[in-house]
XYZ file of C-alpha atoms in Angstrom:
566
model
C 0.000 0.000 0.000
C 1.075 3.585 -0.570
C 0.395 4.607 3.026
C -0.773 3.261 6.358
C -1.483 6.748 7.701
C -1.774 10.262 6.333
C 0.632 13.082 7.080
C -1.681 14.850 9.482
C -2.756 12.190 11.982
C 0.298 10.779 13.787
C 0.841 11.706 17.446
C 2.216 10.195 20.692
C -0.170 7.251 20.718
C 1.591 5.927 17.611
C 5.081 5.912 19.212
C 7.368 3.061 18.095
C 4.909 1.917 15.427
C 6.079 1.165 11.897
C 4.278 3.371 9.375
C 4.225 4.136 5.668
C 3.600 7.682 4.432
C 3.311 9.220 0.979
C 3.403 12.899 0.127
C 5.212 15.880 -1.360
C 8.438 17.250 0.066
C 7.554 20.554 1.698
C 10.924 21.498 3.222
C 14.451 19.992 3.316
C 17.042 20.836 5.963
C 20.509 19.362 5.398
C 22.524 18.628 8.561
C 25.400 16.747 6.931
C 24.845 13.108 7.797
C 21.061 13.432 8.055
C 18.204 15.295 6.399
C 15.193 16.700 8.201
C 12.393 16.571 5.641
C 8.813 17.817 6.012
C 6.440 15.653 3.994
C 3.027 17.071 3.104
C -0.256 15.649 1.859
C -3.875 16.852 1.902
C -4.162 16.251 5.649
C -1.039 17.896 7.031
C 2.737 17.793 7.505
C 4.991 15.256 9.237
C 8.710 15.630 9.929
C 11.041 12.864 8.675
C 14.602 12.018 9.716
C 16.488 10.551 6.757
C 20.040 9.275 7.165
C 22.284 9.668 4.146
C 23.333 6.047 4.704
C 20.041 4.764 3.306
C 20.272 6.926 0.175
C 21.917 5.801 -3.058
C 24.923 7.825 -4.200
C 22.914 9.289 -7.089
C 19.813 9.844 -4.950
C 18.575 13.446 -5.111
C 15.676 15.076 -3.279
C 14.026 18.417 -3.984
C 10.929 20.333 -2.938
C 7.652 18.956 -4.343
C 9.161 15.548 -5.157
C 6.504 12.951 -4.406
C 7.966 10.317 -2.092
C 6.960 7.223 -0.157
C 8.708 6.462 3.141
C 8.657 3.628 5.657
C 9.900 4.111 9.187
C 9.285 4.188 12.943
C 7.409 6.850 14.890
C 9.667 8.540 17.472
C 9.029 11.206 20.096
C 10.256 14.581 18.934
C 12.789 16.270 21.215
C 11.491 19.760 20.528
C 7.741 19.908 19.936
C 6.362 22.012 17.072
C 3.144 23.514 18.448
C 2.098 24.733 14.982
C 1.524 21.164 13.777
C -0.844 18.477 15.030
C 2.005 16.032 14.307
C 4.487 18.267 16.135
C 4.993 15.766 18.983
C 6.515 13.081 16.753
C 8.848 12.461 13.836
C 9.539 9.475 11.574
C 12.937 7.768 11.493
C 12.964 6.642 7.866
C 14.254 3.158 7.008
C 13.241 3.142 3.327
C 12.458 5.873 0.819
C 11.193 5.734 -2.764
C 10.570 8.554 -5.219
C 7.080 8.126 -6.657
C 7.420 11.092 -8.971
C 9.905 13.895 -9.529
C 8.943 17.537 -9.789
C 10.216 20.586 -11.575
C 11.074 23.555 -9.414
C 7.682 25.237 -8.730
C 7.233 28.750 -10.179
C 6.255 30.040 -6.723
C 6.607 28.893 -3.133
C 4.003 26.397 -1.909
C 3.499 28.284 1.352
C 0.577 29.982 3.091
C 2.145 33.367 2.317
C 3.315 32.640 -1.194
C 5.484 34.862 -3.365
C 3.404 33.876 -6.401
C 1.733 36.527 -8.535
C -1.904 35.974 -9.471
C -1.072 35.238 -13.124
C 1.308 32.443 -12.065
C -1.086 31.077 -9.475
C -3.809 30.953 -12.142
C -1.535 29.321 -14.720
C -0.392 26.678 -12.231
C -3.632 26.440 -10.299
C -3.034 22.783 -9.404
C 0.055 23.914 -7.470
C -1.831 26.780 -5.854
C -4.424 24.281 -4.573
C -1.638 22.564 -2.590
C -1.377 25.697 -0.428
C -3.410 25.665 2.788
C -5.362 28.898 2.120
C -6.803 27.637 -1.182
C -7.212 24.032 0.000
C -9.026 25.154 3.162
C -11.281 27.465 1.145
C -12.346 24.494 -0.973
C -12.961 22.384 2.147
C -15.186 25.089 3.629
C -16.942 25.475 0.264
C -17.711 21.748 0.388
C -19.004 22.047 3.965
C -21.156 25.025 2.984
C -22.726 23.158 0.053
C -23.354 20.147 2.289
C -25.011 22.341 4.919
C -27.183 24.045 2.297
C -28.370 20.680 0.991
C -29.089 19.345 4.470
C -30.921 22.456 5.682
C -33.137 22.895 2.625
C -33.856 19.161 2.313
C -34.973 19.017 5.954
C -37.292 21.969 5.289
C -39.102 20.157 2.474
C -37.171 21.484 -0.518
C -36.570 19.071 -3.383
C -33.261 19.268 -5.268
C -33.997 19.113 -9.002
C -31.609 19.591 -11.918
C -32.761 21.814 -14.768
C -31.351 22.108 -18.320
C -28.127 24.002 -18.991
C -28.500 23.991 -22.801
C -31.564 26.153 -23.406
C -33.225 28.345 -25.996
C -31.787 31.845 -26.299
C -33.994 34.610 -24.884
C -33.146 38.252 -25.692
C -33.727 39.680 -22.201
C -31.008 39.864 -19.549
C -27.226 39.648 -19.841
C -25.443 38.332 -22.921
C -25.561 34.557 -23.317
C -22.910 32.093 -24.392
C -24.002 30.232 -27.528
C -23.253 26.581 -28.314
C -23.583 25.359 -31.940
C -25.538 22.169 -32.532
C -23.777 19.491 -34.592
C -26.965 17.606 -35.471
C -29.083 20.679 -36.203
C -26.681 22.573 -38.431
C -26.952 26.353 -38.202
C -28.847 26.220 -34.901
C -27.527 27.109 -31.466
C -28.228 26.441 -27.845
C -27.607 29.068 -25.175
C -25.955 28.246 -21.864
C -28.514 29.240 -19.252
C -27.954 32.425 -17.264
C -30.083 30.991 -14.455
C -32.738 28.267 -14.092
C -35.388 31.004 -13.780
C -38.003 29.838 -16.270
C -37.580 26.152 -15.440
C -37.949 26.609 -11.697
C -41.166 28.558 -12.317
C -42.375 25.724 -14.522
C -41.612 23.339 -11.651
C -43.974 25.371 -9.450
C -46.632 25.170 -12.158
C -45.892 21.434 -12.215
C -46.954 21.182 -8.578
C -43.514 21.053 -6.921
C -43.947 22.872 -3.605
C -40.328 23.826 -2.847
C -37.312 23.481 -5.123
C -33.598 24.140 -4.822
C -30.500 23.562 -6.886
C -26.800 24.348 -6.462
C -26.225 25.226 -10.068
C -23.623 26.586 -12.482
C -24.763 29.659 -14.413
C -23.154 31.447 -17.360
C -23.191 35.107 -18.372
C -21.059 36.685 -21.072
C -20.183 39.820 -19.128
C -17.085 41.480 -17.737
C -15.362 39.662 -14.876
C -14.119 41.396 -11.744
C -13.146 40.568 -8.174
C -16.732 39.631 -7.206
C -17.982 38.302 -10.557
C -17.099 35.407 -12.870
C -18.505 34.537 -16.306
C -19.400 31.116 -14.895
C -20.553 31.104 -11.316
C -22.458 28.970 -8.837
C -25.712 29.960 -7.223
C -28.013 28.451 -4.613
C -31.292 28.626 -6.507
C -34.584 28.332 -4.595
C -38.294 28.597 -5.350
C -41.449 28.192 -3.241
C -45.157 27.963 -4.052
C -47.903 29.923 -2.293
C -45.664 32.561 -0.744
C -45.599 36.330 -0.417
C -42.595 38.605 0.148
C -42.857 38.293 3.934
C -42.810 34.478 3.784
C -39.644 34.421 1.681
C -37.808 36.956 3.850
C -38.667 35.149 7.099
C -37.583 31.729 5.817
C -34.342 32.823 4.198
C -33.428 34.966 7.176
C -33.438 31.733 9.182
C -31.467 30.066 6.366
C -28.685 32.656 6.230
C -28.451 32.840 10.025
C -28.101 29.058 10.146
C -25.326 29.124 7.532
C -23.329 31.767 9.407
C -23.793 29.963 12.720
C -22.821 26.564 11.332
C -19.952 27.547 9.031
C -18.586 30.651 10.783
C -19.921 30.162 14.345
C -21.269 33.694 14.023
C -24.698 34.448 15.450
C -27.146 37.229 14.610
C -29.646 37.570 17.458
C -31.522 40.548 16.064
C -33.796 40.518 13.043
C -32.324 41.506 9.699
C -33.503 45.087 9.037
C -35.627 45.799 5.978
C -35.534 49.087 4.065
C -36.910 50.162 0.731
C -34.756 50.783 -2.322
C -35.800 54.442 -2.233
C -34.684 54.836 1.395
C -31.381 53.036 0.680
C -30.582 55.565 -2.043
C -31.608 58.504 0.158
C -29.716 57.297 3.246
C -26.622 55.758 1.652
C -26.604 56.659 -2.044
C -26.442 52.957 -2.888
C -28.809 50.048 -3.432
C -26.384 47.710 -1.625
C -25.086 49.765 1.298
C -22.602 48.682 3.933
C -24.310 49.669 7.196
C -21.643 48.477 9.677
C -20.415 51.992 10.434
C -23.626 53.997 10.215
C -22.787 57.203 8.314
C -26.307 57.836 7.037
C -26.753 60.797 4.718
C -28.148 63.914 6.378
C -29.924 66.482 4.224
C -28.618 69.996 4.920
C -30.497 72.270 2.507
C -32.552 73.887 5.281
C -29.387 74.468 7.341
C -27.810 76.207 4.349
C -30.791 78.556 4.016
C -30.903 79.320 7.732
C -27.200 80.243 7.728
C -27.399 82.102 4.394
C -24.483 80.188 2.823
C -24.525 81.789 -0.624
C -22.439 79.299 -2.627
C -24.646 76.423 -1.425
C -28.114 78.016 -1.597
C -28.528 77.346 -5.324
C -27.602 73.657 -5.038
C -30.461 71.193 -5.428
C -29.085 68.895 -2.765
C -26.638 69.415 0.099
C -25.957 66.293 2.155
C -23.406 65.227 4.730
C -22.174 62.273 6.768
C -20.383 61.926 10.083
C -17.555 59.443 10.584
C -17.010 58.768 14.271
C -13.572 58.822 15.891
C -11.470 58.922 12.735
C -8.180 59.833 14.443
C -6.340 56.937 12.810
C -6.991 58.403 9.341
C -4.693 61.361 8.734
C -5.330 64.340 6.468
C -2.973 63.098 3.738
C -4.974 59.916 3.414
C -8.218 61.880 3.306
C -6.920 64.032 0.461
C -5.627 60.960 -1.363
C -9.035 59.306 -1.141
C -10.790 62.413 -2.373
C -8.462 62.829 -5.345
C -9.074 59.210 -6.222
C -12.809 59.761 -6.157
C -13.371 63.089 -7.804
C -11.402 66.064 -9.081
C -14.327 68.467 -8.898
C -14.734 70.919 -6.026
C -18.242 69.846 -5.054
C -17.485 68.622 -1.543
C -15.670 69.687 1.602
C -14.723 68.075 4.883
C -14.491 69.291 8.457
C -12.599 67.602 11.262
C -13.543 68.259 14.863
C -10.503 68.920 17.044
C -10.171 69.508 20.774
C -11.223 72.726 22.518
C -13.766 73.739 19.845
C -11.103 73.900 17.147
C -11.755 72.668 13.634
C -9.753 71.642 10.622
C -11.322 71.890 7.173
C -10.427 71.250 3.570
C -9.169 74.275 1.653
C -10.882 73.596 -1.667
C -13.756 75.906 -0.658
C -14.011 78.843 1.708
C -16.021 77.588 4.657
C -17.462 80.109 7.061
C -16.105 79.294 10.534
C -19.447 79.926 12.186
C -21.154 77.645 9.672
C -18.530 74.943 10.314
C -19.138 75.165 14.048
C -22.869 75.068 13.437
C -22.484 71.874 11.370
C -20.392 70.269 14.096
C -23.101 71.104 16.624
C -25.864 69.920 14.257
C -24.135 66.553 13.714
C -23.296 66.307 17.431
C -19.677 65.735 16.432
C -17.076 64.995 19.086
C -13.299 65.530 18.927
C -11.895 63.097 16.379
C -15.098 62.970 14.310
C -15.029 63.860 10.621
C -17.767 65.463 8.511
C -18.064 65.223 4.729
C -20.461 67.440 2.803
C -21.393 66.981 -0.865
C -23.518 69.321 -2.972
C -24.918 69.766 -6.483
C -27.459 67.809 -8.514
C -29.332 65.203 -6.480
C -27.984 62.147 -8.293
C -24.419 63.465 -8.503
C -24.314 64.544 -4.851
C -25.486 61.160 -3.601
C -23.120 59.312 -5.912
C -20.088 61.324 -4.776
C -20.873 61.052 -1.071
C -21.492 57.328 -1.510
C -18.053 56.925 -3.114
C -16.427 58.873 -0.271
C -18.327 56.736 2.235
C -17.242 53.495 0.541
C -13.568 54.518 0.510
C -13.662 55.379 4.208
C -15.397 52.060 4.954
C -12.621 50.185 3.139
C -10.175 51.687 5.621
C -12.352 51.061 8.666
C -13.276 47.503 7.650
C -9.658 46.342 7.861
C -10.194 46.153 11.616
C -13.769 44.825 11.398
C -13.577 41.844 9.042
C -15.482 39.595 11.443
C -18.381 41.994 11.907
C -21.395 41.354 9.670
C -24.408 43.586 9.080
C -27.100 42.109 6.799
C -29.872 44.137 5.224
C -32.916 43.370 3.089
C -33.620 45.863 0.285
C -37.236 45.724 -0.929
C -39.559 47.633 -3.267
C -36.921 47.822 -5.999
C -38.066 49.552 -9.236
C -39.488 47.171 -11.803
C -37.961 48.992 -14.782
C -34.920 51.068 -15.623
C -34.759 53.321 -18.670
C -31.905 52.669 -21.125
C -31.104 55.976 -22.831
C -29.014 54.477 -25.627
C -31.609 51.883 -26.566
C -34.510 54.197 -25.722
C -36.498 51.493 -23.992
C -37.187 49.997 -20.586
C -35.226 47.071 -19.177
C -35.977 44.922 -16.155
C -34.057 45.749 -13.004
C -34.246 42.091 -11.922
C -35.809 40.094 -14.749
C -39.053 40.257 -16.742
C -40.790 37.631 -14.570
C -40.808 39.835 -11.459
C -44.260 40.698 -10.160
C -45.150 44.405 -9.760
C -46.539 45.582 -6.434
C -50.326 45.336 -6.650
C -50.833 48.986 -5.640
C -48.527 50.113 -8.486
C -50.178 48.200 -11.329
C -52.070 51.300 -12.492
C -48.727 53.057 -13.151
C -47.979 50.587 -15.958
C -50.237 52.546 -18.278
C -49.338 56.079 -17.144
C -45.797 56.108 -15.686
C -43.888 52.784 -15.719
C -40.896 54.374 -13.933
C -42.983 54.550 -10.752
C -43.782 50.832 -10.683
C -42.130 49.064 -7.769
C -41.540 45.332 -7.821
C -42.169 42.619 -5.273
C -38.455 41.945 -5.157
C -35.784 41.785 -2.491
C -31.999 41.746 -2.252
C -29.980 40.478 0.695
C -26.938 42.697 1.233
C -24.162 41.863 3.712
C -21.384 44.408 4.339
C -22.120 46.185 1.083
C -22.151 43.065 -1.099
C -25.287 41.669 -2.713
C -25.424 38.036 -1.572
C -28.913 37.064 -2.698
C -31.599 38.397 -4.969
C -35.143 37.281 -5.647
C -38.775 38.195 -6.131
C -42.352 37.081 -6.201
C -43.030 35.970 -9.768
C -45.812 36.887 -12.144
C -48.309 34.019 -12.411
C -50.901 35.797 -14.564
C -50.507 35.581 -18.345
C -52.034 39.006 -19.041
C -49.688 40.792 -16.652
C -46.706 38.840 -17.960
C -47.474 39.772 -21.565
C -47.997 43.403 -20.521
C -44.547 43.468 -18.912
C -43.008 41.962 -22.061
C -44.646 44.694 -24.139
C -43.240 47.410 -21.865
C -39.818 45.860 -22.431
C -40.232 46.360 -26.171
C -41.261 42.868 -27.292
C -43.843 42.570 -30.029
C -46.652 40.031 -29.713
C -44.855 37.914 -32.306
C -41.590 38.037 -30.318
C -43.396 37.167 -27.086
C -44.950 34.112 -28.696
C -41.677 33.071 -30.349
C -39.438 33.455 -27.300
C -41.765 32.885 -24.380
C -44.908 31.307 -25.801
C -44.312 27.893 -24.188
C -43.835 29.647 -20.848
C -46.855 31.953 -20.873
C -49.017 29.103 -22.214
C -48.213 27.196 -19.033
C -49.903 30.002 -17.060
C -53.236 28.870 -18.520
C -53.067 25.621 -16.531
C -53.462 26.972 -13.015
C -50.112 28.588 -12.220
C -49.830 29.074 -8.426
C -48.508 32.235 -6.746
C -44.803 31.598 -6.228
C -41.493 33.281 -5.526
C -37.907 32.566 -4.752
C -34.358 33.735 -4.364
C -30.865 32.887 -5.583
C -27.719 33.277 -3.486
C -24.309 33.665 -5.084
C -22.348 30.776 -3.573
C -18.967 32.240 -4.558
C -19.798 35.596 -2.974
C -21.333 33.985 0.104
C -18.257 31.935 0.947
C -16.042 34.919 0.148
C -17.779 37.102 2.701
C -17.945 34.250 5.235
C -14.169 33.949 5.128
C -13.408 37.656 4.806
C -11.990 37.451 1.295
C -11.898 40.260 -1.233
C -11.585 38.151 -4.395
C -13.939 35.265 -5.176
C -11.260 33.609 -7.340
C -9.641 32.368 -4.115
C -12.776 30.354 -3.342
C -13.200 28.668 -6.740
C -11.132 25.617 -7.699
C -10.421 26.715 -11.277
C -11.518 30.330 -11.817
C -11.244 32.553 -14.865
C -9.197 35.752 -14.749
C -10.700 39.245 -15.044
C -10.655 38.938 -18.844
C -12.704 35.737 -18.692
C -9.701 33.586 -19.659
C -8.469 30.309 -18.249
C -4.723 30.851 -18.640
C -4.029 27.298 -17.467
C -5.965 25.557 -20.264
C -5.602 28.462 -22.717
C -9.320 28.988 -23.170
C -11.112 30.456 -24.955
C -9.370 29.411 -28.138
C -10.078 29.634 -31.862
C -12.853 27.454 -33.228
C -12.078 24.557 -35.580
C -14.942 23.847 -37.976
C -13.634 20.321 -38.541
C -14.945 19.409 -35.105
C -18.485 19.490 -36.480
C -17.793 17.703 -39.782
C-alpha cells in the first residue's frame, strides 16, 4: 500500500509503530549526515529524519518531489506547536521517489510569493497551499449544509437544463452550436429562472438547486462569467414568507460555518430609502454614516455658494483619528477632481480643521459640528450639487472610508434586506425599458395602475440580501398571470410575435393553473467569500477565470475549428 497513515494524523499514541507515508516534500534541511524533511499531503505535515546512509549515491531530493517512506514513529525532542504532528517524527528506514517535480514557479506556502497570473496558470500547485485548499474544504461544507438544511425543510433538489433556448432579455448569453441541427444554437442558461417557475406550475412545492450559471459579461473581483448559485423557489408565498424563511437560512449558515450568530432581526428598508440614506442600493451599514440632508441648514445660515444647489448632504464618521489628512486628500483625489465637496474635522477645545478647496465660514462649520453632534476626532463630509451626482459622490467617499475602517472589522457582519426595488430602468441608448431584476418579477399590486401612465414609478415585489455592502442574494415574487406577464413583455419592447416566439411555451403554461410563487438565488462564490473575509472570489473557486474571462491554465477560450463538427 502507498500509506498506512496520512501526514496529518500521527501523534504520541503511535510511538514506536512502523508506518508508511506518501506525500510531497515541503521542506528539506541538510545537517550533513542526516536530512530533516517535512512531507506534506492533503491532511497535514509530518517531519522525517532521513540518514544519508540509506540513500543511493545518485539519490537526489528536492521540494515537491513525491515520495513514499517507511519508518518508525519517534518522540520529537522539541515539539512544534504549529503542527498536530508536532509531537513526533519518523525515522525513515526506506524511501522511494514516486514522482519527480520541476522547481515550482512560486513557493508552496501559506504566504506565497506567487503573482496571481502564475497562481492561475499553475492552479493545481496553488491548490496545494493551505489557504486555497481550506477554502475548498469550507466550500464543500457550505454546500453540504445548504443541501441538508433545505432538504430538511421540504425542498426538493432538481436539476434543470443548462442547454436552453436563447432569450433576448437579460445579460449576454454564451451560444453553443448544434452538430446535429446545423446552423442552430443552444444558449448556456444564465439561471434556471423559467424552469424553476415551470416546476412550481408542475406542482412542486419547494425546489432548490446548487447550479452553475453562465453570463457573457465582464469579470471582476466579485464576478465570474461562470458562477455557482443556490437557486430556490417556493409555491404559495408572499414577500414576507420568503424573507422570514431565508433569514433563518442565512443565520443558520453563518452559525454553522462561521460560528457567528445574529440575534436581532435583519432590518428591511426600501430601495428608495437606501438611495436617500446611503446613495447605494447595496449599502454597507456596519459603520452607520447615514446621509443627512442639509439644505434647510444652508438657508438658515445664508451660505450663498450652497443656496442654489439642489441637494446638500453630509455624513459623520465617528472617531477617525487613525486616518490622517494626507490619506483623506488621497481618497478624495481618487474619487473626484471636482470641487463639489468639503470636509471638516472636529478637534479639541472647539477647534476645527477643514479642507481648503472651498471657503467655509467658521461659524457655519461650528454650526455643522453642533448639528451633527460631532465629538473631537469625528469627521464630517459634505457633498452638494445635482441630487444624483451629490449622492453618488458622497457614496463613493463613504465606501472609501469604509474600506479603511473595515480592515479592523472583518469579522463583523451587518445584513440588510432591500425591498420595493423599481421594476424597470430606462436605457437611454436603446430608448427602452429594461428589467431591473428580470421580466418575470411581479409588480406591487398597488402600483399596477402606473404601468399605463408612468412605468418608472412601478415598484416590484423583489428583495436583495446585502451583507457588508455586497449583494449576496436576490429574488422576487413571480408573475403568475398571463395578461400581466405579456404586458410586462410589451413594456420591455417585445412585439406580440416576439413574445410568442421566445416565451410562448412559458406563458401558455400560465393557462393551466399557475400558483402564486417566488424565490431567491444566493451567489455561492460571494457567500463563501464574505464568510471567510476574502476580497476576491477567485480564491474560493477551484479553477476560476481571470478578469478577462480567460483560463490561462488551459488556454481557453481558443479559436474554433470547424472540422470538429464535420
